[in-house]
């Protein structure tokens, strides 16, 4: 039972180590993949924004009429083809058009992080939950200018659910691999541990038989390996020595008994 307990502890220790390493690897892989996926999404959004920019900018520069309806149709058509959310925002923060929501009901976007960055001539980036659609998006915004004057901000967004799906797939793959490898490794540990413990069990049983005075057994460790074989040979030699000494002791004891018996008769 003691050996079974030791073997169980060994397997449990390995499984705990395997679990820790697996979760550490999953965390590292998810972090790296999230970063790479974010960069990939930003590149896609930036290319899309640059492609959409020449179409929307002339509509914003038209001072004769409000072309908000036309802009809304453009962003909705673009969204239908690419599944990318598009929002056009005026410098005061009001929404001109949005592909996924009614611009008239949307709140002022002047204080959005990506909009502020774009208003300063930079490429704005942010990740957060949308108030209008209740969906988490990865946002990218660029300024639309005419004669160095800001006309509007063109903002594109892609749901982070795509990243989450890919991260979930990675986690499931790692967990499946970890479970399979843990099962195989545990089986190998049990096999090798039993093979390693078997000589020790025989040595203990052999020692107990000698302690009880049974000198007729032999280990015969010819099939053992390494130090176990040397130790088995030493136990066999010890058993022979103890047996010879016991024979000598019995012989001397018989002689002494005969002498004492003769002295008693005399």
GROMACS .gro file of C-alpha atoms in nm, residues 57-221:
model
  165
   57UNK     CA    1  -1.413   6.323  -4.850
   58UNK     CA    2  -1.570   6.489  -5.159
   59UNK     CA    3  -1.917   6.446  -5.010
   60UNK     CA    4  -1.811   6.629  -4.695
   61UNK     CA    5  -1.664   6.919  -4.895
   62UNK     CA    6  -1.991   6.981  -5.077
   63UNK     CA    7  -2.119   7.306  -4.920
   64UNK     CA    8  -2.426   7.332  -5.146
   65UNK     CA    9  -2.624   7.046  -4.993
   66UNK     CA   10  -2.626   6.803  -4.705
   67UNK     CA   11  -2.518   6.465  -4.841
   68UNK     CA   12  -2.562   6.272  -4.517
   69UNK     CA   13  -2.810   6.033  -4.679
   70UNK     CA   14  -2.563   5.950  -4.957
   71UNK     CA   15  -2.285   5.901  -4.705
   72UNK     CA   16  -2.509   5.667  -4.507
   73UNK     CA   17  -2.574   5.460  -4.818
   74UNK     CA   18  -2.200   5.442  -4.892
   75UNK     CA   19  -2.111   5.319  -4.542
   76UNK     CA   20  -2.399   5.068  -4.538
   77UNK     CA   21  -2.295   4.929  -4.877
   78UNK     CA   22  -1.936   4.906  -4.760
   79UNK     CA   23  -2.047   4.727  -4.441
   80UNK     CA   24  -2.256   4.479  -4.641
   81UNK     CA   25  -1.951   4.385  -4.850
   82UNK     CA   26  -1.685   4.380  -4.578
   83UNK     CA   27  -1.875   4.331  -4.247
   84UNK     CA   28  -1.680   4.629  -4.109
   85UNK     CA   29  -1.870   4.891  -3.914
   86UNK     CA   30  -1.821   5.243  -4.050
   87UNK     CA   31  -1.898   5.570  -3.871
   88UNK     CA   32  -1.850   5.926  -4.001
   89UNK     CA   33  -1.825   6.186  -3.725
   90UNK     CA   34  -1.826   6.566  -3.755
   91UNK     CA   35  -1.562   6.777  -3.576
   92UNK     CA   36  -1.819   6.871  -3.311
   93UNK     CA   37  -1.874   6.503  -3.229
   94UNK     CA   38  -2.214   6.457  -3.393
   95UNK     CA   39  -2.255   6.146  -3.606
   96UNK     CA   40  -2.313   6.196  -3.980
   97UNK     CA   41  -2.372   5.830  -4.063
   98UNK     CA   42  -2.322   5.485  -3.915
   99UNK     CA   43  -2.354   5.149  -4.087
  100UNK     CA   44  -2.490   4.963  -3.781
  101UNK     CA   45  -2.705   5.221  -3.600
  102UNK     CA   46  -2.928   5.520  -3.659
  103UNK     CA   47  -2.701   5.826  -3.654
  104UNK     CA   48  -2.983   6.045  -3.523
  105UNK     CA   49  -3.008   5.844  -3.201
  106UNK     CA   50  -2.635   5.813  -3.135
  107UNK     CA   51  -2.468   6.016  -2.861
  108UNK     CA   52  -2.196   6.273  -2.924
  109UNK     CA   53  -1.860   6.110  -3.003
  110UNK     CA   54  -1.637   6.410  -2.942
  111UNK     CA   55  -1.477   6.258  -2.633
  112UNK     CA   56  -1.409   5.913  -2.775
  113UNK     CA   57  -1.040   5.826  -2.743
  114UNK     CA   58  -0.992   5.730  -3.109
  115UNK     CA   59  -1.183   6.039  -3.226
  116UNK     CA   60  -0.965   6.270  -3.014
  117UNK     CA   61  -0.650   6.110  -3.157
  118UNK     CA   62  -0.780   6.147  -3.514
  119UNK     CA   63  -0.875   6.512  -3.454
  120UNK     CA   64  -0.508   6.576  -3.379
  121UNK     CA   65  -0.405   6.430  -3.713
  122UNK     CA   66  -0.312   6.084  -3.580
  123UNK     CA   67  -0.448   5.737  -3.637
  124UNK     CA   68  -0.686   5.676  -3.348
  125UNK     CA   69  -0.712   5.333  -3.188
  126UNK     CA   70  -0.928   5.195  -2.908
  127UNK     CA   71  -1.104   4.880  -2.786
  128UNK     CA   72  -1.426   4.903  -2.584
  129UNK     CA   73  -1.795   4.819  -2.563
  130UNK     CA   74  -2.022   5.011  -2.802
  131UNK     CA   75  -2.306   5.195  -2.626
  132UNK     CA   76  -2.532   5.178  -2.933
  133UNK     CA   77  -2.490   4.811  -3.030
  134UNK     CA   78  -2.374   4.664  -2.694
  135UNK     CA   79  -2.088   4.488  -2.875
  136UNK     CA   80  -1.717   4.514  -2.802
  137UNK     CA   81  -1.527   4.661  -3.097
  138UNK     CA   82  -1.171   4.731  -3.199
  139UNK     CA   83  -1.184   5.087  -3.337
  140UNK     CA   84  -0.957   5.270  -3.581
  141UNK     CA   85  -1.014   5.632  -3.685
  142UNK     CA   86  -0.847   5.862  -3.940
  143UNK     CA   87  -0.902   6.236  -4.004
  144UNK     CA   88  -1.074   6.352  -4.323
  145UNK     CA   89  -0.932   6.690  -4.421
  146UNK     CA   90  -0.970   6.952  -4.692
  147UNK     CA   91  -0.704   7.223  -4.721
  148UNK     CA   92  -0.557   7.113  -4.384
  149UNK     CA   93  -0.893   7.169  -4.220
  150UNK     CA   94  -1.064   6.881  -4.040
  151UNK     CA   95  -1.391   6.796  -4.214
  152UNK     CA   96  -1.478   6.479  -4.025
  153UNK     CA   97  -1.343   6.165  -3.866
  154UNK     CA   98  -1.378   5.834  -4.048
  155UNK     CA   99  -1.398   5.554  -3.796
  156UNK     CA  100  -1.399   5.184  -3.876
  157UNK     CA  101  -1.462   4.903  -3.628
  158UNK     CA  102  -1.450   4.526  -3.614
  159UNK     CA  103  -1.602   4.311  -3.336
  160UNK     CA  104  -1.349   4.159  -3.097
  161UNK     CA  105  -1.563   3.842  -3.096
  162UNK     CA  106  -1.354   3.721  -3.389
  163UNK     CA  107  -1.041   3.744  -3.179
  164UNK     CA  108  -1.216   3.578  -2.887
  165UNK     CA  109  -1.326   3.291  -3.112
  166UNK     CA  110  -0.970   3.234  -3.230
  167UNK     CA  111  -0.838   3.254  -2.875
  168UNK     CA  112  -1.102   3.006  -2.762
  169UNK     CA  113  -1.001   2.766  -3.040
  170UNK     CA  114  -0.635   2.795  -2.934
  171UNK     CA  115  -0.725   2.726  -2.570
  172UNK     CA  116  -0.932   2.420  -2.660
  173UNK     CA  117  -0.651   2.285  -2.878
  174UNK     CA  118  -0.393   2.331  -2.599
  175UNK     CA  119  -0.622   2.176  -2.338
  176UNK     CA  120  -0.694   1.877  -2.560
  177UNK     CA  121  -0.325   1.826  -2.628
  178UNK     CA  122  -0.242   1.865  -2.259
  179UNK     CA  123  -0.504   1.609  -2.153
  180UNK     CA  124  -0.382   1.357  -2.410
  181UNK     CA  125  -0.016   1.407  -2.320
  182UNK     CA  126  -0.095   1.391  -1.946
  183UNK     CA  127  -0.281   1.061  -1.991
  184UNK     CA  128   0.004   0.907  -2.192
  185UNK     CA  129   0.272   1.042  -1.959
  186UNK     CA  130   0.085   0.923  -1.648
  187UNK     CA  131   0.058   0.574  -1.794
  188UNK     CA  132   0.432   0.572  -1.874
  189UNK     CA  133   0.512   0.699  -1.523
  190UNK     CA  134   0.307   0.418  -1.367
  191UNK     CA  135   0.477   0.155  -1.585
  192UNK     CA  136   0.831   0.279  -1.522
  193UNK     CA  137   0.767   0.348  -1.153
  194UNK     CA  138   0.637  -0.002  -1.097
  195UNK     CA  139   0.938  -0.143  -1.281
  196UNK     CA  140   1.169   0.065  -1.061
  197UNK     CA  141   0.988  -0.016  -0.735
  198UNK     CA  142   0.961  -0.391  -0.799
  199UNK     CA  143   1.325  -0.468  -0.696
  200UNK     CA  144   1.281  -0.263  -0.381
  201UNK     CA  145   0.968  -0.458  -0.290
  202UNK     CA  146   1.156  -0.786  -0.336
  203UNK     CA  147   1.447  -0.660  -0.123
  204UNK     CA  148   1.212  -0.568   0.160
  205UNK     CA  149   1.037  -0.906   0.147
  206UNK     CA  150   1.376  -1.079   0.135
  207UNK     CA  151   1.501  -0.882   0.438
  208UNK     CA  152   1.190  -0.972   0.637
  209UNK     CA  153   1.235  -1.343   0.562
  210UNK     CA  154   1.597  -1.327   0.680
  211UNK     CA  155   1.486  -1.148   0.998
  212UNK     CA  156   1.253  -1.443   1.064
  213UNK     CA  157   1.542  -1.686   1.019
  214UNK     CA  158   1.454  -1.813   0.672
  215UNK     CA  159   1.785  -1.844   0.487
  216UNK     CA  160   1.665  -2.067   0.205
  217UNK     CA  161   1.538  -1.796  -0.029
  218UNK     CA  162   1.750  -1.634  -0.300
  219UNK     CA  163   1.698  -1.311  -0.490
  220UNK     CA  164   1.887  -1.411  -0.808
  221UNK     CA  165   1.892  -1.051  -0.941
   0.00000   0.00000   0.00000
